[in-house]
């Protein structure tokens, strides 16, 4: 939940690629805060040193994440992956990636959020 009561569309500006810096999602069916009842169902998660990943290849390893981050791993500390074995028939895996500090995890999240890993 934002501390701001409203965002004014007139305060938007153009980005380098020509797109607008403002988009209205208030009518989207994915808006989890459109009613007080829907907002009450949300579980707000505070920043943590553990990241949850999903829809990753079945054979995901710490090395896979190292390749995705390309050198950031060295800057970000030591990541440890904990993923339960995938049941037969699954097409992707999920698990937890733990970092030494909250700031390292958040920096990694900024780089890896919506990153597409190759999944044969």
JSON list of C-alpha atoms in Angstrom, two decimals:
[
{"chain": "A", "resi": 1, "resn": "UNK", "atom": "CA", "xyz": [0.00, 0.00, 0.00]},
{"chain": "A", "resi": 2, "resn": "UNK", "atom": "CA", "xyz": [1.38, 3.36, -1.01]},
{"chain": "A", "resi": 3, "resn": "UNK", "atom": "CA", "xyz": [1.68, 6.32, 1.36]},
{"chain": "A", "resi": 4, "resn": "UNK", "atom": "CA", "xyz": [0.49, 8.46, -1.54]},
{"chain": "A", "resi": 5, "resn": "UNK", "atom": "CA", "xyz": [-3.28, 8.76, -1.82]},
{"chain": "A", "resi": 6, "resn": "UNK", "atom": "CA", "xyz": [-3.23, 9.30, -5.58]},
{"chain": "A", "resi": 7, "resn": "UNK", "atom": "CA", "xyz": [-0.91, 9.58, -8.54]},
{"chain": "A", "resi": 8, "resn": "UNK", "atom": "CA", "xyz": [-1.68, 12.43, -10.87]},
{"chain": "A", "resi": 9, "resn": "UNK", "atom": "CA", "xyz": [-1.46, 11.54, -14.59]},
{"chain": "A", "resi": 10, "resn": "UNK", "atom": "CA", "xyz": [-0.41, 15.12, -15.35]},
{"chain": "A", "resi": 11, "resn": "UNK", "atom": "CA", "xyz": [2.84, 14.50, -13.46]},
{"chain": "A", "resi": 12, "resn": "UNK", "atom": "CA", "xyz": [3.96, 11.85, -15.97]},
{"chain": "A", "resi": 13, "resn": "UNK", "atom": "CA", "xyz": [6.76, 12.41, -18.45]},
{"chain": "A", "resi": 14, "resn": "UNK", "atom": "CA", "xyz": [8.10, 10.72, -21.57]},
{"chain": "A", "resi": 15, "resn": "UNK", "atom": "CA", "xyz": [10.77, 8.05, -21.26]},
{"chain": "A", "resi": 16, "resn": "UNK", "atom": "CA", "xyz": [13.80, 7.65, -23.54]},
{"chain": "A", "resi": 17, "resn": "UNK", "atom": "CA", "xyz": [12.00, 5.08, -25.72]},
{"chain": "A", "resi": 18, "resn": "UNK", "atom": "CA", "xyz": [9.07, 7.48, -26.24]},
{"chain": "A", "resi": 19, "resn": "UNK", "atom": "CA", "xyz": [6.66, 5.66, -23.92]},
{"chain": "A", "resi": 20, "resn": "UNK", "atom": "CA", "xyz": [4.84, 7.38, -21.09]},
{"chain": "A", "resi": 21, "resn": "UNK", "atom": "CA", "xyz": [6.06, 7.03, -17.49]},
{"chain": "A", "resi": 22, "resn": "UNK", "atom": "CA", "xyz": [2.48, 6.59, -16.25]},
{"chain": "A", "resi": 23, "resn": "UNK", "atom": "CA", "xyz": [-0.07, 3.84, -16.87]},
{"chain": "A", "resi": 24, "resn": "UNK", "atom": "CA", "xyz": [-3.41, 3.38, -15.13]},
{"chain": "A", "resi": 25, "resn": "UNK", "atom": "CA", "xyz": [-3.99, -0.18, -13.86]},
{"chain": "A", "resi": 26, "resn": "UNK", "atom": "CA", "xyz": [-6.92, 0.66, -11.61]},
{"chain": "A", "resi": 27, "resn": "UNK", "atom": "CA", "xyz": [-9.33, -1.21, -13.89]},
{"chain": "A", "resi": 28, "resn": "UNK", "atom": "CA", "xyz": [-7.12, -4.27, -14.30]},
{"chain": "A", "resi": 29, "resn": "UNK", "atom": "CA", "xyz": [-8.49, -7.59, -13.03]},
{"chain": "A", "resi": 30, "resn": "UNK", "atom": "CA", "xyz": [-4.98, -8.25, -11.64]},
{"chain": "A", "resi": 31, "resn": "UNK", "atom": "CA", "xyz": [-5.21, -5.28, -9.26]},
{"chain": "A", "resi": 32, "resn": "UNK", "atom": "CA", "xyz": [-5.12, -6.91, -5.82]},
{"chain": "A", "resi": 33, "resn": "UNK", "atom": "CA", "xyz": [-6.00, -3.67, -4.02]},
{"chain": "A", "resi": 34, "resn": "UNK", "atom": "CA", "xyz": [-9.14, -2.57, -5.87]},
{"chain": "A", "resi": 35, "resn": "UNK", "atom": "CA", "xyz": [-11.42, -3.19, -2.87]},
{"chain": "A", "resi": 36, "resn": "UNK", "atom": "CA", "xyz": [-10.73, -3.28, 0.88]},
{"chain": "A", "resi": 37, "resn": "UNK", "atom": "CA", "xyz": [-11.83, -6.95, 0.91]},
{"chain": "A", "resi": 38, "resn": "UNK", "atom": "CA", "xyz": [-9.29, -7.91, -1.76]},
{"chain": "A", "resi": 39, "resn": "UNK", "atom": "CA", "xyz": [-6.57, -5.87, -0.10]},
{"chain": "A", "resi": 40, "resn": "UNK", "atom": "CA", "xyz": [-7.19, -7.66, 3.22]},
{"chain": "A", "resi": 41, "resn": "UNK", "atom": "CA", "xyz": [-6.45, -11.03, 1.54]},
{"chain": "A", "resi": 42, "resn": "UNK", "atom": "CA", "xyz": [-2.96, -9.96, 0.47]},
{"chain": "A", "resi": 43, "resn": "UNK", "atom": "CA", "xyz": [0.00, -11.13, 2.47]},
{"chain": "A", "resi": 44, "resn": "UNK", "atom": "CA", "xyz": [2.45, -8.27, 2.48]},
{"chain": "A", "resi": 45, "resn": "UNK", "atom": "CA", "xyz": [5.98, -9.68, 2.59]},
{"chain": "A", "resi": 46, "resn": "UNK", "atom": "CA", "xyz": [8.69, -7.48, 3.99]},
{"chain": "A", "resi": 47, "resn": "UNK", "atom": "CA", "xyz": [12.14, -7.57, 2.33]},
{"chain": "A", "resi": 48, "resn": "UNK", "atom": "CA", "xyz": [14.18, -10.61, 3.29]},
{"chain": "A", "resi": 49, "resn": "UNK", "atom": "CA", "xyz": [17.51, -12.23, 2.46]},
{"chain": "A", "resi": 50, "resn": "UNK", "atom": "CA", "xyz": [15.61, -15.20, 0.97]},
{"chain": "A", "resi": 51, "resn": "UNK", "atom": "CA", "xyz": [14.19, -15.00, -2.56]},
{"chain": "A", "resi": 52, "resn": "UNK", "atom": "CA", "xyz": [11.53, -17.37, -3.89]},
{"chain": "A", "resi": 53, "resn": "UNK", "atom": "CA", "xyz": [11.87, -18.40, -7.54]},
{"chain": "A", "resi": 54, "resn": "UNK", "atom": "CA", "xyz": [9.48, -20.36, -9.71]},
{"chain": "A", "resi": 55, "resn": "UNK", "atom": "CA", "xyz": [9.00, -21.52, -13.28]},
{"chain": "A", "resi": 56, "resn": "UNK", "atom": "CA", "xyz": [12.71, -22.34, -13.52]},
{"chain": "A", "resi": 57, "resn": "UNK", "atom": "CA", "xyz": [14.17, -25.30, -15.45]},
{"chain": "A", "resi": 58, "resn": "UNK", "atom": "CA", "xyz": [13.94, -28.67, -13.69]},
{"chain": "A", "resi": 59, "resn": "UNK", "atom": "CA", "xyz": [17.73, -28.94, -13.43]},
{"chain": "A", "resi": 60, "resn": "UNK", "atom": "CA", "xyz": [18.27, -25.45, -11.93]},
{"chain": "A", "resi": 61, "resn": "UNK", "atom": "CA", "xyz": [21.44, -25.08, -9.84]},
{"chain": "A", "resi": 62, "resn": "UNK", "atom": "CA", "xyz": [23.41, -22.34, -8.15]},
{"chain": "A", "resi": 63, "resn": "UNK", "atom": "CA", "xyz": [25.61, -22.30, -11.26]},
{"chain": "A", "resi": 64, "resn": "UNK", "atom": "CA", "xyz": [22.58, -21.45, -13.43]},
{"chain": "A", "resi": 65, "resn": "UNK", "atom": "CA", "xyz": [21.92, -18.39, -11.30]},
{"chain": "A", "resi": 66, "resn": "UNK", "atom": "CA", "xyz": [25.61, -17.50, -11.37]},
{"chain": "A", "resi": 67, "resn": "UNK", "atom": "CA", "xyz": [25.51, -17.48, -15.19]},
{"chain": "A", "resi": 68, "resn": "UNK", "atom": "CA", "xyz": [22.34, -15.35, -15.21]},
{"chain": "A", "resi": 69, "resn": "UNK", "atom": "CA", "xyz": [23.89, -12.82, -12.86]},
{"chain": "A", "resi": 70, "resn": "UNK", "atom": "CA", "xyz": [27.17, -12.82, -14.78]},
{"chain": "A", "resi": 71, "resn": "UNK", "atom": "CA", "xyz": [29.63, -11.46, -12.12]},
{"chain": "A", "resi": 72, "resn": "UNK", "atom": "CA", "xyz": [27.05, -9.93, -9.81]},
{"chain": "A", "resi": 73, "resn": "UNK", "atom": "CA", "xyz": [27.28, -13.12, -7.73]},
{"chain": "A", "resi": 74, "resn": "UNK", "atom": "CA", "xyz": [30.78, -12.11, -6.67]},
{"chain": "A", "resi": 75, "resn": "UNK", "atom": "CA", "xyz": [29.52, -8.66, -5.71]},
{"chain": "A", "resi": 76, "resn": "UNK", "atom": "CA", "xyz": [26.37, -10.00, -4.07]},
{"chain": "A", "resi": 77, "resn": "UNK", "atom": "CA", "xyz": [27.92, -12.50, -1.70]},
{"chain": "A", "resi": 78, "resn": "UNK", "atom": "CA", "xyz": [27.30, -16.20, -1.56]},
{"chain": "A", "resi": 79, "resn": "UNK", "atom": "CA", "xyz": [23.92, -17.45, -2.67]},
{"chain": "A", "resi": 80, "resn": "UNK", "atom": "CA", "xyz": [22.69, -20.84, -1.56]},
{"chain": "A", "resi": 81, "resn": "UNK", "atom": "CA", "xyz": [19.85, -22.58, -3.31]},
{"chain": "A", "resi": 82, "resn": "UNK", "atom": "CA", "xyz": [17.32, -24.81, -1.64]},
{"chain": "A", "resi": 83, "resn": "UNK", "atom": "CA", "xyz": [14.82, -26.48, -3.93]},
{"chain": "A", "resi": 84, "resn": "UNK", "atom": "CA", "xyz": [12.72, -29.52, -3.18]},
{"chain": "A", "resi": 85, "resn": "UNK", "atom": "CA", "xyz": [12.97, -32.31, -5.77]},
{"chain": "A", "resi": 86, "resn": "UNK", "atom": "CA", "xyz": [10.39, -31.89, -8.52]},
{"chain": "A", "resi": 87, "resn": "UNK", "atom": "CA", "xyz": [7.68, -34.54, -8.74]},
{"chain": "A", "resi": 88, "resn": "UNK", "atom": "CA", "xyz": [7.61, -36.56, -11.99]},
{"chain": "A", "resi": 89, "resn": "UNK", "atom": "CA", "xyz": [5.65, -34.88, -14.76]},
{"chain": "A", "resi": 90, "resn": "UNK", "atom": "CA", "xyz": [6.42, -31.32, -13.67]},
{"chain": "A", "resi": 91, "resn": "UNK", "atom": "CA", "xyz": [7.60, -28.87, -16.35]},
{"chain": "A", "resi": 92, "resn": "UNK", "atom": "CA", "xyz": [9.37, -26.38, -14.09]},
{"chain": "A", "resi": 93, "resn": "UNK", "atom": "CA", "xyz": [10.84, -26.06, -10.62]},
{"chain": "A", "resi": 94, "resn": "UNK", "atom": "CA", "xyz": [10.69, -23.57, -7.79]},
{"chain": "A", "resi": 95, "resn": "UNK", "atom": "CA", "xyz": [12.67, -23.02, -4.65]},
{"chain": "A", "resi": 96, "resn": "UNK", "atom": "CA", "xyz": [14.47, -20.58, -2.41]},
{"chain": "A", "resi": 97, "resn": "UNK", "atom": "CA", "xyz": [17.67, -18.64, -2.99]},
{"chain": "A", "resi": 98, "resn": "UNK", "atom": "CA", "xyz": [19.29, -17.42, 0.22]},
{"chain": "A", "resi": 99, "resn": "UNK", "atom": "CA", "xyz": [21.75, -14.52, 0.42]},
{"chain": "A", "resi": 100, "resn": "UNK", "atom": "CA", "xyz": [24.03, -13.36, 3.22]},
{"chain": "A", "resi": 101, "resn": "UNK", "atom": "CA", "xyz": [22.24, -10.02, 3.54]},
{"chain": "A", "resi": 102, "resn": "UNK", "atom": "CA", "xyz": [18.91, -8.44, 2.73]},
{"chain": "A", "resi": 103, "resn": "UNK", "atom": "CA", "xyz": [20.54, -5.80, 0.51]},
{"chain": "A", "resi": 104, "resn": "UNK", "atom": "CA", "xyz": [22.32, -8.48, -1.57]},
{"chain": "A", "resi": 105, "resn": "UNK", "atom": "CA", "xyz": [19.03, -10.32, -2.06]},
{"chain": "A", "resi": 106, "resn": "UNK", "atom": "CA", "xyz": [17.22, -7.14, -3.11]},
{"chain": "A", "resi": 107, "resn": "UNK", "atom": "CA", "xyz": [19.97, -6.21, -5.56]},
{"chain": "A", "resi": 108, "resn": "UNK", "atom": "CA", "xyz": [19.72, -9.70, -7.06]},
{"chain": "A", "resi": 109, "resn": "UNK", "atom": "CA", "xyz": [15.93, -9.39, -7.24]},
{"chain": "A", "resi": 110, "resn": "UNK", "atom": "CA", "xyz": [16.34, -6.20, -9.23]},
{"chain": "A", "resi": 111, "resn": "UNK", "atom": "CA", "xyz": [18.49, -7.99, -11.79]},
{"chain": "A", "resi": 112, "resn": "UNK", "atom": "CA", "xyz": [16.68, -11.32, -11.97]},
{"chain": "A", "resi": 113, "resn": "UNK", "atom": "CA", "xyz": [13.02, -10.30, -11.64]},
{"chain": "A", "resi": 114, "resn": "UNK", "atom": "CA", "xyz": [11.24, -11.65, -14.77]},
{"chain": "A", "resi": 115, "resn": "UNK", "atom": "CA", "xyz": [14.54, -12.94, -16.18]},
{"chain": "A", "resi": 116, "resn": "UNK", "atom": "CA", "xyz": [13.85, -15.72, -18.69]},
{"chain": "A", "resi": 117, "resn": "UNK", "atom": "CA", "xyz": [16.05, -18.77, -18.23]},
{"chain": "A", "resi": 118, "resn": "UNK", "atom": "CA", "xyz": [16.34, -21.24, -21.12]},
{"chain": "A", "resi": 119, "resn": "UNK", "atom": "CA", "xyz": [14.06, -24.20, -20.44]},
{"chain": "A", "resi": 120, "resn": "UNK", "atom": "CA", "xyz": [14.20, -26.98, -23.02]}
]
